[in-house]
Amino acid sequence: METGTIPVDELGGGLDLYRTLESGQSYLWRRSDGKMYGGSPAPEAWYYTVVDGEVVRVRRRGGPEGDPTAGVAADATTGRLEWESTTDAKPIVRRLLRLDDDLEAIVDAAPDDPLLREAYEAHRGMRLVDDPAFGCLISFICSTQMRVSRIHTMVSTLAREYGDAIEFDGETYHAFPTPTQLAAATEAELRDLGLGYRAPYVVRTAEMVADGEAHPEEARDLEYEAARECLTRFVGVGDKVADCVLLFSLGFDEAVPLDTWLKSAVEEYYPDCDRGSYAATSRAIRERLGGEYAGYAQTYIFHHLRTGE
C-alpha cells in the first residue's frame, strides 16, 4: 500500500472534500460508510474511486485545534488530505480533485453578484472535479430527471455488475466499466438494474466508444460551443448533459449546465439572461457569471440552491 498526505494550507483556497465530492459533480466516487449523497459528512469515512486500474482513497483530516477527526467541520484551509492507494497516487489525487486550481484567486475574480458571493461564502473550499471522460459521460446520461442519490446508485451498480473487481487492503473495489464491458450489456439487463428509458442510451453510447465511432475526449481540443455540439453526437446527450461532461471531465471551466436549478436561478435572479433558447441563454449567463470560470460559479450556485445551505 502506498500512502501520503497533502497539507491543505498549501492549496490556494483550501479544500472542502465533502462538498467537492457530494455536490452533484461526480458519481464515480464512493464512501466507505456507504452513505454517499446521504446529506451529511462523515469525518472518519474514506472516499474512494478506481482510475486506470488503481484504487485511490482520500480523507480530509485535522482542524484548527489539531483534532484529527475534525476534517469536514474544520476551516477549509487547515488540516491535511490523506490518501492511500495501490500506487503512488499523489499526482492522481491532485488531478482528480483539481488541487492545483487557485480557488482563492478564482473566487476573488468573480463578479460582484449577491447570489454568487453568498454561495462562495457558504461553501468555501469546494473544488471542481476532473473525472475520466467516459465514466462522466455515462453518469450524466443516467442523470436525466433523477435525484443525485439515485444517479450515484445507478452508476455504482454499473461498476459492480460490469466493471473489474480489484482487491485492496482486504476489500473488493469495482472500477467503472470500460466502453467494451458496458457495450456487452443488454438493454433488458440495464432496465432490470433500474436505468429505465436510459438503458438504450447507455448501451448505444458505450458501443459508439467501444467501436471507435466517437469518444468524448475528441471534444477536448475544440472551441467551447463546438465541443458541446461534438458531445451531442452520443445517444441521450443534449446540451445540458454535454455541458456537464465538458465542465467535470474535459476542462471547460466556462461551461454552465442549464439544469433545473440554474434555470430557476435565471428566472429569479438573472431574468435578463433568458434569451429563449439553450444556446443564447447559456452565452448570456456565462458572461454574467464571469466568463472564464463561469462553470465554477454555476457549481457553487447549483449546490447552494439545491441544499439550501
PDB file of C-alpha atoms in Angstrom:
ATOM      1  CA  MET A   1       0.000   0.000   0.000  1.00  0.00           C
ATOM      2  CA  GLU A   2       1.196   3.497  -0.912  1.00  0.00           C
ATOM      3  CA  THR A   3       0.181   6.367   1.395  1.00  0.00           C
ATOM      4  CA  GLY A   4       0.735  10.096   1.652  1.00  0.00           C
ATOM      5  CA  THR A   5      -0.607  13.432   2.840  1.00  0.00           C
ATOM      6  CA  ILE A   6      -1.118  16.814   1.241  1.00  0.00           C
ATOM      7  CA  PRO A   7      -1.233  19.849   3.594  1.00  0.00           C
ATOM      8  CA  VAL A   8      -4.432  21.749   2.917  1.00  0.00           C
ATOM      9  CA  ASP A   9      -2.853  25.100   3.737  1.00  0.00           C
ATOM     10  CA  GLU A  10      -0.690  24.662   0.628  1.00  0.00           C
ATOM     11  CA  LEU A  11      -3.785  24.683  -1.594  1.00  0.00           C
ATOM     12  CA  GLY A  12      -4.951  28.071  -2.830  1.00  0.00           C
ATOM     13  CA  GLY A  13      -8.397  28.498  -1.310  1.00  0.00           C
ATOM     14  CA  GLY A  14      -8.283  25.272   0.719  1.00  0.00           C
ATOM     15  CA  LEU A  15     -10.401  22.159   0.265  1.00  0.00           C
ATOM     16  CA  ASP A  16     -13.830  21.041   1.374  1.00  0.00           C
ATOM     17  CA  LEU A  17     -13.694  17.390   0.356  1.00  0.00           C
ATOM     18  CA  TYR A  18     -17.268  16.597   1.342  1.00  0.00           C
ATOM     19  CA  ARG A  19     -18.791  19.351  -0.778  1.00  0.00           C
ATOM     20  CA  THR A  20     -16.384  18.719  -3.657  1.00  0.00           C
ATOM     21  CA  LEU A  21     -17.374  15.066  -3.957  1.00  0.00           C
ATOM     22  CA  GLU A  22     -21.034  15.268  -2.893  1.00  0.00           C
ATOM     23  CA  SER A  23     -22.197  18.367  -4.749  1.00  0.00           C
ATOM     24  CA  GLY A  24     -23.556  16.644  -7.849  1.00  0.00           C
ATOM     25  CA  GLN A  25     -20.396  16.904  -9.927  1.00  0.00           C
ATOM     26  CA  SER A  26     -19.192  13.310  -9.700  1.00  0.00           C
ATOM     27  CA  TYR A  27     -20.832   9.919  -9.345  1.00  0.00           C
ATOM     28  CA  LEU A  28     -17.640   7.876  -9.750  1.00  0.00           C
ATOM     29  CA  TRP A  29     -16.516   8.216  -6.116  1.00  0.00           C
ATOM     30  CA  ARG A  30     -17.961   6.197  -3.248  1.00  0.00           C
ATOM     31  CA  ARG A  31     -17.775   6.482   0.529  1.00  0.00           C
ATOM     32  CA  SER A  32     -16.543   3.774   2.869  1.00  0.00           C
ATOM     33  CA  ASP A  33     -19.583   4.076   5.161  1.00  0.00           C
ATOM     34  CA  GLY A  34     -21.937   3.517   2.215  1.00  0.00           C
ATOM     35  CA  LYS A  35     -23.713   6.855   2.762  1.00  0.00           C
ATOM     36  CA  MET A  36     -22.536   8.822  -0.265  1.00  0.00           C
ATOM     37  CA  TYR A  37     -25.068  11.540  -1.113  1.00  0.00           C
ATOM     38  CA  GLY A  38     -26.831  10.864   2.174  1.00  0.00           C
ATOM     39  CA  GLY A  39     -26.849  14.548   3.078  1.00  0.00           C
ATOM     40  CA  SER A  40     -24.285  14.656   5.874  1.00  0.00           C
ATOM     41  CA  PRO A  41     -20.472  14.444   6.114  1.00  0.00           C
ATOM     42  CA  ALA A  42     -18.542  11.707   7.928  1.00  0.00           C
ATOM     43  CA  PRO A  43     -15.045  12.698   9.125  1.00  0.00           C
ATOM     44  CA  GLU A  44     -13.911   9.092   9.580  1.00  0.00           C
ATOM     45  CA  ALA A  45     -15.037   7.854   6.173  1.00  0.00           C
ATOM     46  CA  TRP A  46     -12.773   7.406   3.157  1.00  0.00           C
ATOM     47  CA  TYR A  47     -13.825   8.432  -0.331  1.00  0.00           C
ATOM     48  CA  TYR A  48     -12.592   6.016  -2.981  1.00  0.00           C
ATOM     49  CA  THR A  49     -12.532   5.542  -6.725  1.00  0.00           C
ATOM     50  CA  VAL A  50     -10.716   3.388  -9.285  1.00  0.00           C
ATOM     51  CA  VAL A  51      -8.708   5.079 -12.042  1.00  0.00           C
ATOM     52  CA  ASP A  52      -6.819   3.130 -14.717  1.00  0.00           C
ATOM     53  CA  GLY A  53      -6.955   0.003 -12.552  1.00  0.00           C
ATOM     54  CA  GLU A  54      -5.631   1.744  -9.423  1.00  0.00           C
ATOM     55  CA  VAL A  55      -7.683   2.105  -6.238  1.00  0.00           C
ATOM     56  CA  VAL A  56      -7.433   5.590  -4.719  1.00  0.00           C
ATOM     57  CA  ARG A  57      -8.778   6.512  -1.268  1.00  0.00           C
ATOM     58  CA  VAL A  58      -8.794  10.007   0.228  1.00  0.00           C
ATOM     59  CA  ARG A  59      -9.830  11.502   3.543  1.00  0.00           C
ATOM     60  CA  ARG A  60      -9.771  15.072   4.866  1.00  0.00           C
ATOM     61  CA  ARG A  61      -8.337  15.243   8.389  1.00  0.00           C
ATOM     62  CA  GLY A  62      -7.401  17.775  11.016  1.00  0.00           C
ATOM     63  CA  GLY A  63      -8.859  21.031  12.243  1.00  0.00           C
ATOM     64  CA  PRO A  64      -7.729  24.335  13.704  1.00  0.00           C
ATOM     65  CA  GLU A  65      -7.111  22.812  17.127  1.00  0.00           C
ATOM     66  CA  GLY A  66      -5.341  19.779  15.718  1.00  0.00           C
ATOM     67  CA  ASP A  67      -8.288  17.443  16.246  1.00  0.00           C
ATOM     68  CA  PRO A  68      -7.585  14.563  13.828  1.00  0.00           C
ATOM     69  CA  THR A  69     -11.300  13.866  13.334  1.00  0.00           C
ATOM     70  CA  ALA A  70     -12.386  17.440  12.648  1.00  0.00           C
ATOM     71  CA  GLY A  71     -11.888  17.194   8.898  1.00  0.00           C
ATOM     72  CA  VAL A  72     -15.232  18.149   7.398  1.00  0.00           C
ATOM     73  CA  ALA A  73     -16.231  20.700  10.023  1.00  0.00           C
ATOM     74  CA  ALA A  74     -12.854  22.409  10.032  1.00  0.00           C
ATOM     75  CA  ASP A  75     -11.799  25.595   8.308  1.00  0.00           C
ATOM     76  CA  ALA A  76     -11.338  24.693   4.634  1.00  0.00           C
ATOM     77  CA  THR A  77      -7.742  25.944   4.751  1.00  0.00           C
ATOM     78  CA  THR A  78      -6.485  23.805   7.648  1.00  0.00           C
ATOM     79  CA  GLY A  79      -5.578  20.167   8.209  1.00  0.00           C
ATOM     80  CA  ARG A  80      -4.421  17.658   5.642  1.00  0.00           C
ATOM     81  CA  LEU A  81      -5.667  15.417   2.877  1.00  0.00           C
ATOM     82  CA  GLU A  82      -4.656  11.781   3.427  1.00  0.00           C
ATOM     83  CA  TRP A  83      -4.507   9.307   0.582  1.00  0.00           C
ATOM     84  CA  GLU A  84      -3.984   5.554   0.252  1.00  0.00           C
ATOM     85  CA  SER A  85      -3.630   3.650  -2.991  1.00  0.00           C
ATOM     86  CA  THR A  86      -2.311   0.702  -4.931  1.00  0.00           C
ATOM     87  CA  THR A  87       0.183   3.151  -6.491  1.00  0.00           C
ATOM     88  CA  ASP A  88       1.860   6.484  -5.790  1.00  0.00           C
ATOM     89  CA  ALA A  89      -1.369   8.398  -6.156  1.00  0.00           C
ATOM     90  CA  LYS A  90      -0.350  11.931  -5.241  1.00  0.00           C
ATOM     91  CA  PRO A  91      -0.441  13.189  -8.872  1.00  0.00           C
ATOM     92  CA  ILE A  92      -3.700  11.315  -9.472  1.00  0.00           C
ATOM     93  CA  VAL A  93      -5.303  12.888  -6.400  1.00  0.00           C
ATOM     94  CA  ARG A  94      -4.102  16.349  -7.379  1.00  0.00           C
ATOM     95  CA  ARG A  95      -5.590  15.911 -10.851  1.00  0.00           C
ATOM     96  CA  LEU A  96      -8.921  14.323  -9.860  1.00  0.00           C
ATOM     97  CA  LEU A  97      -9.620  16.950  -7.172  1.00  0.00           C
ATOM     98  CA  ARG A  98      -8.045  19.816  -9.114  1.00  0.00           C
ATOM     99  CA  LEU A  99      -5.833  20.731  -6.195  1.00  0.00           C
ATOM    100  CA  ASP A 100      -3.650  22.963  -8.366  1.00  0.00           C
ATOM    101  CA  ASP A 101      -6.529  25.358  -9.033  1.00  0.00           C
ATOM    102  CA  ASP A 102      -6.038  28.658  -7.208  1.00  0.00           C
ATOM    103  CA  LEU A 103      -9.523  28.663  -5.791  1.00  0.00           C
ATOM    104  CA  GLU A 104      -8.930  31.843  -3.804  1.00  0.00           C
ATOM    105  CA  ALA A 105      -7.989  33.723  -6.977  1.00  0.00           C
ATOM    106  CA  ILE A 106     -10.997  32.297  -8.848  1.00  0.00           C
ATOM    107  CA  VAL A 107     -13.356  33.477  -6.111  1.00  0.00           C
ATOM    108  CA  ASP A 108     -11.702  36.898  -5.890  1.00  0.00           C
ATOM    109  CA  ALA A 109     -12.056  37.382  -9.651  1.00  0.00           C
ATOM    110  CA  ALA A 110     -15.760  36.500  -9.675  1.00  0.00           C
ATOM    111  CA  PRO A 111     -18.353  39.166 -10.499  1.00  0.00           C
ATOM    112  CA  ASP A 112     -19.735  41.165  -7.583  1.00  0.00           C
ATOM    113  CA  ASP A 113     -23.041  39.334  -7.656  1.00  0.00           C
ATOM    114  CA  PRO A 114     -25.070  38.864  -4.425  1.00  0.00           C
ATOM    115  CA  LEU A 115     -26.176  35.263  -5.052  1.00  0.00           C
ATOM    116  CA  LEU A 116     -22.745  34.161  -6.214  1.00  0.00           C
ATOM    117  CA  ARG A 117     -20.947  35.841  -3.308  1.00  0.00           C
ATOM    118  CA  GLU A 118     -23.384  34.198  -0.900  1.00  0.00           C
ATOM    119  CA  ALA A 119     -22.723  30.777  -2.470  1.00  0.00           C
ATOM    120  CA  TYR A 120     -18.934  31.216  -2.452  1.00  0.00           C
ATOM    121  CA  GLU A 121     -19.006  32.276   1.196  1.00  0.00           C
ATOM    122  CA  ALA A 122     -21.252  29.371   2.244  1.00  0.00           C
ATOM    123  CA  HIS A 123     -19.235  26.641   0.516  1.00  0.00           C
ATOM    124  CA  ARG A 124     -15.613  27.678   0.847  1.00  0.00           C
ATOM    125  CA  GLY A 125     -13.135  25.108  -0.393  1.00  0.00           C
ATOM    126  CA  MET A 126     -15.449  23.320  -2.830  1.00  0.00           C
ATOM    127  CA  ARG A 127     -13.483  22.490  -5.990  1.00  0.00           C
ATOM    128  CA  LEU A 128     -14.417  21.230  -9.407  1.00  0.00           C
ATOM    129  CA  VAL A 129     -13.580  17.595 -10.144  1.00  0.00           C
ATOM    130  CA  ASP A 130     -11.750  16.149 -13.127  1.00  0.00           C
ATOM    131  CA  ASP A 131     -13.411  12.783 -13.763  1.00  0.00           C
ATOM    132  CA  PRO A 132     -12.480  10.293 -16.501  1.00  0.00           C
ATOM    133  CA  ALA A 133     -14.467  11.321 -19.571  1.00  0.00           C
ATOM    134  CA  PHE A 134     -16.267   8.061 -20.387  1.00  0.00           C
ATOM    135  CA  GLY A 135     -17.449   7.469 -16.832  1.00  0.00           C
ATOM    136  CA  CYS A 136     -18.559  11.089 -16.575  1.00  0.00           C
ATOM    137  CA  LEU A 137     -20.457  10.823 -19.864  1.00  0.00           C
ATOM    138  CA  ILE A 138     -22.370   7.729 -18.797  1.00  0.00           C
ATOM    139  CA  SER A 139     -23.046   9.209 -15.342  1.00  0.00           C
ATOM    140  CA  PHE A 140     -24.759  12.256 -16.782  1.00  0.00           C
ATOM    141  CA  ILE A 141     -26.692  10.248 -19.358  1.00  0.00           C
ATOM    142  CA  CYS A 142     -28.106   8.498 -16.279  1.00  0.00           C
ATOM    143  CA  SER A 143     -28.770  11.818 -14.546  1.00  0.00           C
ATOM    144  CA  THR A 144     -31.802  12.956 -16.501  1.00  0.00           C
ATOM    145  CA  GLN A 145     -34.782  13.568 -14.206  1.00  0.00           C
ATOM    146  CA  MET A 146     -33.007  11.885 -11.295  1.00  0.00           C
ATOM    147  CA  ARG A 147     -32.015  12.870  -7.760  1.00  0.00           C
ATOM    148  CA  VAL A 148     -28.277  12.892  -7.094  1.00  0.00           C
ATOM    149  CA  SER A 149     -28.505   9.931  -4.691  1.00  0.00           C
ATOM    150  CA  ARG A 150     -30.319   7.832  -7.300  1.00  0.00           C
ATOM    151  CA  ILE A 151     -27.791   8.728 -10.006  1.00  0.00           C
ATOM    152  CA  HIS A 152     -24.980   7.635  -7.700  1.00  0.00           C
ATOM    153  CA  THR A 153     -26.733   4.329  -7.014  1.00  0.00           C
ATOM    154  CA  MET A 154     -27.146   3.631 -10.738  1.00  0.00           C
ATOM    155  CA  VAL A 155     -23.508   4.402 -11.528  1.00  0.00           C
ATOM    156  CA  SER A 156     -22.286   2.291  -8.594  1.00  0.00           C
ATOM    157  CA  THR A 157     -24.468  -0.578  -9.796  1.00  0.00           C
ATOM    158  CA  LEU A 158     -22.935  -0.409 -13.279  1.00  0.00           C
ATOM    159  CA  ALA A 159     -19.470  -0.639 -11.721  1.00  0.00           C
ATOM    160  CA  ARG A 160     -20.435  -3.581  -9.534  1.00  0.00           C
ATOM    161  CA  GLU A 161     -22.122  -5.517 -12.346  1.00  0.00           C
ATOM    162  CA  TYR A 162     -19.779  -4.834 -15.263  1.00  0.00           C
ATOM    163  CA  GLY A 163     -16.521  -3.335 -14.006  1.00  0.00           C
ATOM    164  CA  ASP A 164     -13.300  -5.101 -12.983  1.00  0.00           C
ATOM    165  CA  ALA A 165     -13.047  -6.195  -9.342  1.00  0.00           C
ATOM    166  CA  ILE A 166      -9.810  -5.141  -7.622  1.00  0.00           C
ATOM    167  CA  GLU A 167      -8.640  -6.370  -4.218  1.00  0.00           C
ATOM    168  CA  PHE A 168      -7.023  -3.771  -1.969  1.00  0.00           C
ATOM    169  CA  ASP A 169      -6.429  -3.720   1.772  1.00  0.00           C
ATOM    170  CA  GLY A 170      -8.786  -6.637   2.359  1.00  0.00           C
ATOM    171  CA  GLU A 171     -11.644  -5.059   0.411  1.00  0.00           C
ATOM    172  CA  THR A 172     -13.027  -5.529  -3.090  1.00  0.00           C
ATOM    173  CA  TYR A 173     -13.400  -2.426  -5.233  1.00  0.00           C
ATOM    174  CA  HIS A 174     -15.050  -2.149  -8.637  1.00  0.00           C
ATOM    175  CA  ALA A 175     -13.822   0.016 -11.471  1.00  0.00           C
ATOM    176  CA  PHE A 176     -16.317   1.764 -13.683  1.00  0.00           C
ATOM    177  CA  PRO A 177     -16.754  -0.474 -16.758  1.00  0.00           C
ATOM    178  CA  THR A 178     -14.777   0.157 -19.892  1.00  0.00           C
ATOM    179  CA  PRO A 179     -16.712   1.006 -23.064  1.00  0.00           C
ATOM    180  CA  THR A 180     -16.281  -2.593 -24.257  1.00  0.00           C
ATOM    181  CA  GLN A 181     -17.538  -4.044 -20.970  1.00  0.00           C
ATOM    182  CA  LEU A 182     -20.581  -1.776 -20.910  1.00  0.00           C
ATOM    183  CA  ALA A 183     -21.345  -2.298 -24.599  1.00  0.00           C
ATOM    184  CA  ALA A 184     -21.699  -6.009 -23.842  1.00  0.00           C
ATOM    185  CA  ALA A 185     -24.670  -5.281 -21.571  1.00  0.00           C
ATOM    186  CA  THR A 186     -28.159  -5.627 -22.981  1.00  0.00           C
ATOM    187  CA  GLU A 187     -30.883  -3.050 -22.773  1.00  0.00           C
ATOM    188  CA  ALA A 188     -33.019  -5.513 -20.799  1.00  0.00           C
ATOM    189  CA  GLU A 189     -30.253  -6.058 -18.249  1.00  0.00           C
ATOM    190  CA  LEU A 190     -29.833  -2.335 -17.692  1.00  0.00           C
ATOM    191  CA  ARG A 191     -33.563  -1.842 -17.330  1.00  0.00           C
ATOM    192  CA  ASP A 192     -33.565  -4.581 -14.677  1.00  0.00           C
ATOM    193  CA  LEU A 193     -30.821  -2.615 -12.874  1.00  0.00           C
ATOM    194  CA  GLY A 194     -33.095   0.425 -12.701  1.00  0.00           C
ATOM    195  CA  LEU A 195     -31.863   2.543 -15.619  1.00  0.00           C
ATOM    196  CA  GLY A 196     -35.308   2.657 -17.226  1.00  0.00           C
ATOM    197  CA  TYR A 197     -35.539   4.579 -20.501  1.00  0.00           C
ATOM    198  CA  ARG A 198     -31.842   5.498 -20.175  1.00  0.00           C
ATOM    199  CA  ALA A 199     -30.817   1.863 -20.817  1.00  0.00           C
ATOM    200  CA  PRO A 200     -30.680   2.051 -24.657  1.00  0.00           C
ATOM    201  CA  TYR A 201     -28.825   5.394 -24.443  1.00  0.00           C
ATOM    202  CA  VAL A 202     -26.129   3.868 -22.252  1.00  0.00           C
ATOM    203  CA  VAL A 203     -25.724   0.771 -24.423  1.00  0.00           C
ATOM    204  CA  ARG A 204     -25.573   2.698 -27.687  1.00  0.00           C
ATOM    205  CA  THR A 205     -23.147   5.312 -26.337  1.00  0.00           C
ATOM    206  CA  ALA A 206     -20.880   2.576 -24.979  1.00  0.00           C
ATOM    207  CA  GLU A 207     -20.995   0.862 -28.391  1.00  0.00           C
ATOM    208  CA  MET A 208     -20.024   4.098 -30.134  1.00  0.00           C
ATOM    209  CA  VAL A 209     -16.941   4.483 -27.946  1.00  0.00           C
ATOM    210  CA  ALA A 210     -16.016   0.779 -27.984  1.00  0.00           C
ATOM    211  CA  ASP A 211     -16.256   0.619 -31.784  1.00  0.00           C
ATOM    212  CA  GLY A 212     -14.165   3.761 -32.291  1.00  0.00           C
ATOM    213  CA  GLU A 213     -17.096   5.639 -33.809  1.00  0.00           C
ATOM    214  CA  ALA A 214     -16.667   8.513 -31.346  1.00  0.00           C
ATOM    215  CA  HIS A 215     -15.017   9.318 -27.998  1.00  0.00           C
ATOM    216  CA  PRO A 216     -15.784  12.150 -25.569  1.00  0.00           C
ATOM    217  CA  GLU A 217     -12.086  13.055 -25.400  1.00  0.00           C
ATOM    218  CA  GLU A 218     -12.350  14.254 -29.020  1.00  0.00           C
ATOM    219  CA  ALA A 219     -14.119  17.353 -27.715  1.00  0.00           C
ATOM    220  CA  ARG A 220     -11.217  18.427 -25.500  1.00  0.00           C
ATOM    221  CA  ASP A 221      -9.304  20.451 -28.099  1.00  0.00           C
ATOM    222  CA  LEU A 222     -12.290  22.123 -29.752  1.00  0.00           C
ATOM    223  CA  GLU A 223     -13.684  25.588 -29.119  1.00  0.00           C
ATOM    224  CA  TYR A 224     -16.294  25.509 -26.365  1.00  0.00           C
ATOM    225  CA  GLU A 225     -19.540  25.568 -28.344  1.00  0.00           C
ATOM    226  CA  ALA A 226     -18.118  23.208 -30.966  1.00  0.00           C
ATOM    227  CA  ALA A 227     -17.104  20.863 -28.154  1.00  0.00           C
ATOM    228  CA  ARG A 228     -20.646  20.890 -26.784  1.00  0.00           C
ATOM    229  CA  GLU A 229     -22.024  20.114 -30.225  1.00  0.00           C
ATOM    230  CA  CYS A 230     -19.472  17.311 -30.594  1.00  0.00           C
ATOM    231  CA  LEU A 231     -20.726  15.586 -27.454  1.00  0.00           C
ATOM    232  CA  THR A 232     -24.370  15.712 -28.543  1.00  0.00           C
ATOM    233  CA  ARG A 233     -23.499  13.027 -31.113  1.00  0.00           C
ATOM    234  CA  PHE A 234     -23.822  10.498 -28.300  1.00  0.00           C
ATOM    235  CA  VAL A 235     -27.240   8.947 -27.783  1.00  0.00           C
ATOM    236  CA  GLY A 236     -29.064  10.504 -24.846  1.00  0.00           C
ATOM    237  CA  VAL A 237     -26.819  13.586 -24.732  1.00  0.00           C
ATOM    238  CA  GLY A 238     -28.381  17.008 -25.101  1.00  0.00           C
ATOM    239  CA  ASP A 239     -26.845  20.398 -24.424  1.00  0.00           C
ATOM    240  CA  LYS A 240     -27.132  20.198 -20.630  1.00  0.00           C
ATOM    241  CA  VAL A 241     -25.530  16.756 -20.323  1.00  0.00           C
ATOM    242  CA  ALA A 242     -22.825  17.825 -22.782  1.00  0.00           C
ATOM    243  CA  ASP A 243     -22.069  20.883 -20.649  1.00  0.00           C
ATOM    244  CA  CYS A 244     -21.759  18.692 -17.546  1.00  0.00           C
ATOM    245  CA  VAL A 245     -19.220  16.456 -19.271  1.00  0.00           C
ATOM    246  CA  LEU A 246     -17.277  19.468 -20.566  1.00  0.00           C
ATOM    247  CA  LEU A 247     -17.156  21.024 -17.092  1.00  0.00           C
ATOM    248  CA  PHE A 248     -16.490  17.989 -14.916  1.00  0.00           C
ATOM    249  CA  SER A 249     -14.132  15.981 -17.111  1.00  0.00           C
ATOM    250  CA  LEU A 250     -12.777  17.933 -20.068  1.00  0.00           C
ATOM    251  CA  GLY A 251     -11.539  21.182 -18.509  1.00  0.00           C
ATOM    252  CA  PHE A 252     -14.072  23.638 -19.959  1.00  0.00           C
ATOM    253  CA  ASP A 253     -14.386  25.871 -16.905  1.00  0.00           C
ATOM    254  CA  GLU A 254     -16.635  28.276 -18.788  1.00  0.00           C
ATOM    255  CA  ALA A 255     -19.386  25.657 -19.285  1.00  0.00           C
ATOM    256  CA  VAL A 256     -22.649  26.397 -17.447  1.00  0.00           C
ATOM    257  CA  PRO A 257     -25.042  23.419 -17.488  1.00  0.00           C
ATOM    258  CA  LEU A 258     -28.575  24.804 -17.513  1.00  0.00           C
ATOM    259  CA  ASP A 259     -30.298  22.278 -15.286  1.00  0.00           C
ATOM    260  CA  THR A 260     -33.479  22.825 -13.281  1.00  0.00           C
ATOM    261  CA  TRP A 261     -31.683  24.722 -10.517  1.00  0.00           C
ATOM    262  CA  LEU A 262     -29.831  27.052 -12.885  1.00  0.00           C
ATOM    263  CA  LYS A 263     -32.988  27.711 -14.868  1.00  0.00           C
ATOM    264  CA  SER A 264     -34.675  28.677 -11.588  1.00  0.00           C
ATOM    265  CA  ALA A 265     -31.738  30.955 -10.787  1.00  0.00           C
ATOM    266  CA  VAL A 266     -32.031  32.606 -14.193  1.00  0.00           C
ATOM    267  CA  GLU A 267     -35.756  33.124 -13.676  1.00  0.00           C
ATOM    268  CA  GLU A 268     -35.404  34.609 -10.182  1.00  0.00           C
ATOM    269  CA  TYR A 269     -32.020  36.346 -10.180  1.00  0.00           C
ATOM    270  CA  TYR A 270     -30.975  36.857 -13.802  1.00  0.00           C
ATOM    271  CA  PRO A 271     -34.179  37.220 -15.869  1.00  0.00           C
ATOM    272  CA  ASP A 272     -32.434  39.396 -18.450  1.00  0.00           C
ATOM    273  CA  CYS A 273     -30.240  36.370 -19.310  1.00  0.00           C
ATOM    274  CA  ASP A 274     -33.228  34.340 -20.509  1.00  0.00           C
ATOM    275  CA  ARG A 275     -32.885  34.542 -24.278  1.00  0.00           C
ATOM    276  CA  GLY A 276     -35.420  31.854 -25.211  1.00  0.00           C
ATOM    277  CA  SER A 277     -33.006  29.102 -26.246  1.00  0.00           C
ATOM    278  CA  TYR A 278     -30.385  26.998 -24.501  1.00  0.00           C
ATOM    279  CA  ALA A 279     -27.508  28.327 -26.612  1.00  0.00           C
ATOM    280  CA  ALA A 280     -28.388  32.012 -26.259  1.00  0.00           C
ATOM    281  CA  THR A 281     -29.253  31.787 -22.551  1.00  0.00           C
ATOM    282  CA  SER A 282     -26.046  29.851 -21.964  1.00  0.00           C
ATOM    283  CA  ARG A 283     -23.989  32.624 -23.583  1.00  0.00           C
ATOM    284  CA  ALA A 284     -25.721  35.310 -21.521  1.00  0.00           C
ATOM    285  CA  ILE A 285     -25.413  33.559 -18.156  1.00  0.00           C
ATOM    286  CA  ARG A 286     -21.778  32.617 -18.850  1.00  0.00           C
ATOM    287  CA  GLU A 287     -20.989  36.276 -19.363  1.00  0.00           C
ATOM    288  CA  ARG A 288     -22.937  37.283 -16.247  1.00  0.00           C
ATOM    289  CA  LEU A 289     -21.066  34.710 -14.134  1.00  0.00           C
ATOM    290  CA  GLY A 290     -17.635  35.828 -15.234  1.00  0.00           C
ATOM    291  CA  GLY A 291     -16.817  34.016 -18.460  1.00  0.00           C
ATOM    292  CA  GLU A 292     -13.628  32.024 -17.949  1.00  0.00           C
ATOM    293  CA  TYR A 293     -14.664  30.457 -14.621  1.00  0.00           C
ATOM    294  CA  ALA A 294     -18.437  30.623 -15.052  1.00  0.00           C
ATOM    295  CA  GLY A 295     -18.588  26.848 -14.522  1.00  0.00           C
ATOM    296  CA  TYR A 296     -17.138  27.252 -11.040  1.00  0.00           C
ATOM    297  CA  ALA A 297     -19.801  29.877 -10.323  1.00  0.00           C
ATOM    298  CA  GLN A 298     -22.516  27.573 -11.680  1.00  0.00           C
ATOM    299  CA  THR A 299     -21.395  24.712  -9.450  1.00  0.00           C
ATOM    300  CA  TYR A 300     -21.498  26.859  -6.333  1.00  0.00           C
ATOM    301  CA  ILE A 301     -24.922  28.288  -7.199  1.00  0.00           C
ATOM    302  CA  PHE A 302     -26.272  24.824  -8.045  1.00  0.00           C
ATOM    303  CA  HIS A 303     -25.108  23.373  -4.730  1.00  0.00           C
ATOM    304  CA  HIS A 304     -26.263  26.418  -2.759  1.00  0.00           C
ATOM    305  CA  LEU A 305     -29.772  26.360  -4.181  1.00  0.00           C
ATOM    306  CA  ARG A 306     -30.126  22.569  -4.098  1.00  0.00           C
ATOM    307  CA  THR A 307     -29.087  22.191  -0.451  1.00  0.00           C
ATOM    308  CA  GLY A 308     -30.496  25.448   0.887  1.00  0.00           C
ATOM    309  CA  GLU A 309     -27.341  25.851   2.981  1.00  0.00           C
TER     310      GLU A 309
END
